[in-house]
XYZ file of C-alpha atoms in Angstrom:
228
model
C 39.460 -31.958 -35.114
C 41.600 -29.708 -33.118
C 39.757 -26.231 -34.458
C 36.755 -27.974 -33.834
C 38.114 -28.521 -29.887
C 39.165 -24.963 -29.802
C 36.120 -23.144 -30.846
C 33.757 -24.542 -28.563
C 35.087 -23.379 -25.281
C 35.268 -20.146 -27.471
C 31.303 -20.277 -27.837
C 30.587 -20.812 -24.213
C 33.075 -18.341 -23.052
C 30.873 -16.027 -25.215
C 27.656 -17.212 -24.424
C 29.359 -17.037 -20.459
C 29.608 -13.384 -20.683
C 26.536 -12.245 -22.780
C 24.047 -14.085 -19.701
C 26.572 -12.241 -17.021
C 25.849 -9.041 -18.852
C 22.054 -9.725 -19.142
C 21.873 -10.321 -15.533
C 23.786 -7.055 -14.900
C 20.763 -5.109 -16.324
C 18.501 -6.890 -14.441
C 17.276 -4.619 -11.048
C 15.235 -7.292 -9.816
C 18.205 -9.673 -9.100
C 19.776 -6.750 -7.324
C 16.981 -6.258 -5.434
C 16.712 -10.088 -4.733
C 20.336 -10.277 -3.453
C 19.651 -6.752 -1.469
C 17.958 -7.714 2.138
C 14.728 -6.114 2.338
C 14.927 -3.154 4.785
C 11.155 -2.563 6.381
C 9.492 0.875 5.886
C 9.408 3.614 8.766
C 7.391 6.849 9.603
C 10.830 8.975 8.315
C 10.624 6.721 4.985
C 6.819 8.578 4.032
C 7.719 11.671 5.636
C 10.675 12.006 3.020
C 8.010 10.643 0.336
C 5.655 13.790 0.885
C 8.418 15.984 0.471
C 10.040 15.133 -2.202
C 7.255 15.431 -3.887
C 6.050 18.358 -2.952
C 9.255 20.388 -2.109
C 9.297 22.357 -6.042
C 5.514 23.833 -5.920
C 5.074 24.293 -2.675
C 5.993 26.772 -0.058
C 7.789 26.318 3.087
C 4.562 27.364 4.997
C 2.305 24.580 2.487
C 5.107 21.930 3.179
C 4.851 22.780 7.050
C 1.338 21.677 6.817
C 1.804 18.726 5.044
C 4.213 17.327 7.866
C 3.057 14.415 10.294
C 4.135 14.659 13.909
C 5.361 11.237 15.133
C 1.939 11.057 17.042
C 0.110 10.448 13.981
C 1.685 6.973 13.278
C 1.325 3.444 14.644
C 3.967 1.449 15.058
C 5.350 0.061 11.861
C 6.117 -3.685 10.281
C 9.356 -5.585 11.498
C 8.117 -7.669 8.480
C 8.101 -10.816 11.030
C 4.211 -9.993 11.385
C 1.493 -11.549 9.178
C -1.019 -9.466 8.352
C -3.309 -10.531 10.774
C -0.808 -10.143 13.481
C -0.066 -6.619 12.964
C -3.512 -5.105 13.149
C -3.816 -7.251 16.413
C -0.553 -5.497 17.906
C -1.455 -1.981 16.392
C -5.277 -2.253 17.154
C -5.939 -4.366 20.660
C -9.478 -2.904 21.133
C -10.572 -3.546 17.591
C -13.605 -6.063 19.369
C -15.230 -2.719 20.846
C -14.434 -0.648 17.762
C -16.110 -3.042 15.593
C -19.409 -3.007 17.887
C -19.407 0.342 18.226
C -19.311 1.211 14.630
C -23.347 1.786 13.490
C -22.051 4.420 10.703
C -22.875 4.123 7.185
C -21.007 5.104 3.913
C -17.740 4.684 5.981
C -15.096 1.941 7.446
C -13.241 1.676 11.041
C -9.978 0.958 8.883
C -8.776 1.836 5.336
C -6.048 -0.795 3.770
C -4.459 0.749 1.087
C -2.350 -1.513 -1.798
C -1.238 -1.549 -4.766
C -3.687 -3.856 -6.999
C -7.092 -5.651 -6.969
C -5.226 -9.154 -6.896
C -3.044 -7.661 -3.531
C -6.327 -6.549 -2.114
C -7.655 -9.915 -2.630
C -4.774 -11.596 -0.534
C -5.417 -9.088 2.306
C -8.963 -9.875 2.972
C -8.033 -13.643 2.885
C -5.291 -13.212 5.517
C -7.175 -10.668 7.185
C -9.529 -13.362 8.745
C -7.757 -14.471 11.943
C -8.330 -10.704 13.017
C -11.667 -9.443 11.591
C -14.236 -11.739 13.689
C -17.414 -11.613 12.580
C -17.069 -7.739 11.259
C -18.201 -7.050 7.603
C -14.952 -6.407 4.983
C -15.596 -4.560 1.611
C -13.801 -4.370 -1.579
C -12.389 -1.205 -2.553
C -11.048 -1.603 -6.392
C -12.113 -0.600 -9.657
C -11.535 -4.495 -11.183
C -14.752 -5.657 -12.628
C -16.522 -3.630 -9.590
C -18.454 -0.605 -10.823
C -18.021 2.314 -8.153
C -22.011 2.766 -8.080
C -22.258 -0.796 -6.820
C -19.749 0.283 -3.879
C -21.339 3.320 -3.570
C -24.879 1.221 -3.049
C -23.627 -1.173 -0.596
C -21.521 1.551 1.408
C -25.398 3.462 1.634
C -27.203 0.348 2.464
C -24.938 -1.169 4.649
C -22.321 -0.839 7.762
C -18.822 -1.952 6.793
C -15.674 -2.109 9.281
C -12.868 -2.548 6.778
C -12.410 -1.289 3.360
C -9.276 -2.666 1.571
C -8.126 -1.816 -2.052
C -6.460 0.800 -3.914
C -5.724 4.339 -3.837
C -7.718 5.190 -7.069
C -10.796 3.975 -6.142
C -10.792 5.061 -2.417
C -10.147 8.705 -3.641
C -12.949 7.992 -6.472
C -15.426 7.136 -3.369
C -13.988 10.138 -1.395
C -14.897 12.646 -4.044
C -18.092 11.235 -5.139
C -19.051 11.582 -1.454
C -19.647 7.410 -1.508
C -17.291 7.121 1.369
C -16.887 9.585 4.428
C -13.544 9.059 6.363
C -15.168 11.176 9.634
C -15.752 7.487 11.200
C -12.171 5.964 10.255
C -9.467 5.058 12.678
C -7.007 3.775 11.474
C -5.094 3.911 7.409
C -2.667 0.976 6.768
C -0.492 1.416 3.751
C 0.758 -2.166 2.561
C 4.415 -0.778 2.153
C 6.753 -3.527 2.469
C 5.178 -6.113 0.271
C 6.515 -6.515 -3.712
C 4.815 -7.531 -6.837
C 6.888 -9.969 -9.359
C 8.899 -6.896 -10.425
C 10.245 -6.591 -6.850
C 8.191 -2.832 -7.100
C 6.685 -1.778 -3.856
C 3.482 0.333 -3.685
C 5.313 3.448 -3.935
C 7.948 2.345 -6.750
C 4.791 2.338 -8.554
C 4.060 5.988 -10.358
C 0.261 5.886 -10.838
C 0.182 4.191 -7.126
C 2.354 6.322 -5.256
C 0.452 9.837 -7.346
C -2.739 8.255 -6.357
C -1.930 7.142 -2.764
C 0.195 10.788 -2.155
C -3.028 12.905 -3.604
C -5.387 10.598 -1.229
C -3.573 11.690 2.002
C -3.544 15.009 0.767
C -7.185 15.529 0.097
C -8.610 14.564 3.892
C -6.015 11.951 5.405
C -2.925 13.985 6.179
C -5.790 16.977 7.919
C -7.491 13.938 10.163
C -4.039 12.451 11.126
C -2.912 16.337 11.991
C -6.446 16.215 13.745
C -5.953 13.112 15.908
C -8.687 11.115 14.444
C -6.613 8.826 12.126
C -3.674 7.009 12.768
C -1.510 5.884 9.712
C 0.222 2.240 9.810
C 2.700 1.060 7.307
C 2.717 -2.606 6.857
């Protein structure tokens, strides 16, 4: 009776130690414990030149750079979506009205899935009024159908992921000469904790989008980037 007393304490000390150690490896509950810190200009500015900085010149790199006039101002994460394009885009009413042009959107959201996207245009409601919102993500949408409706129709906002926005770009489905404004859902996490840019095929994606025309019409004056 008394080995039988000993050894279980033994057997939880054990089991103890092997859950401590399995939470250890765990980055998520360091990330959960670690208080979210919201994304700045500086923080995609870094981004671009990291990744850039071993095949590119000083002179290409110079380029590449976005004054501080190009961006809005950022997410104190106490907005909701809705809330933030209201503070970053007061005129949007006139914008919308204005905007006859097809094959293009007033504003580009860019995120990091088709499910993410889906959320957006839900919560983007309290701001949109009664402007027309379109889909931009590969998940059971074929890009011909987006390319149809973008020809047909006028759209105000486009919201979806970088693949298939720089899939409509080079197909010539979309033309960015009429957009505004490019929010890049930044602060928000998936169920791994990963933000858009912890992401590799997002963040190679969304990084070779603003290189092929965004990063030129922001330089421009045309397009204003927002991180959300």
């Amino acid at each position: 009776p008394t080995e039988c007393f000993l050894s279980h304490p033994e057997e939880n000390q054990e089991s103890t130690v092997k859950a401590k150690k399995r939470k250890k490896k765990k980055i998520s509950d360091i990330l959960q414990k670690s208080a979210p810190k919201p994304g700045v200009p500086a923080d995609l500015q870094n981004l671009l030149s990291q990744h850039f900085g071993e095949n590119r010149s000083v002179i290409e790199i110079e380029e590449l750079k976005l004054p501080d006039s190009c961006f809005l101002p950022a997410n104190d994460l106490t907005h909701s979506f809705s809330s933030y394009l209201k503070e970053i885009c007061p005129k949007w009413a006139k914008l919308r009205k204005n905007h006859k042009e097809k094959k293009s959107v007033v504003m580009l959201v860019i995120c990091s899935s088709a499910l993410r996207s889906l959320e957006l245009i839900k919560s983007v409601t309290a701001f949109k009024g009664d402007c027309r919102v379109l889909k931009l993500f590969a998940k059971h949408i074929k890009i011909k159908e987006q390319m149809n409706m973008l020809e047909k129709g006028v759209f105000h906002i486009g919201i979806g992921t970088p693949g298939r926005v720089k899939a409509l770009v080079e197909q010539d489905g979309l033309c960015l000469s009429s957009t505004k404004y490019m929010i890049l859902d930044w602060n928000w996490r998936d169920q791994k904790l990963r933000r858009m840019m912890d992401i590799p095929e997002i963040k190679k994606e969304t990084i070779d989008l603003l290189e092929m025309s965004i990063i030129k019409l922001c330089r421009e004056g045309s397009v204003k980037l927002g991180l959300f």
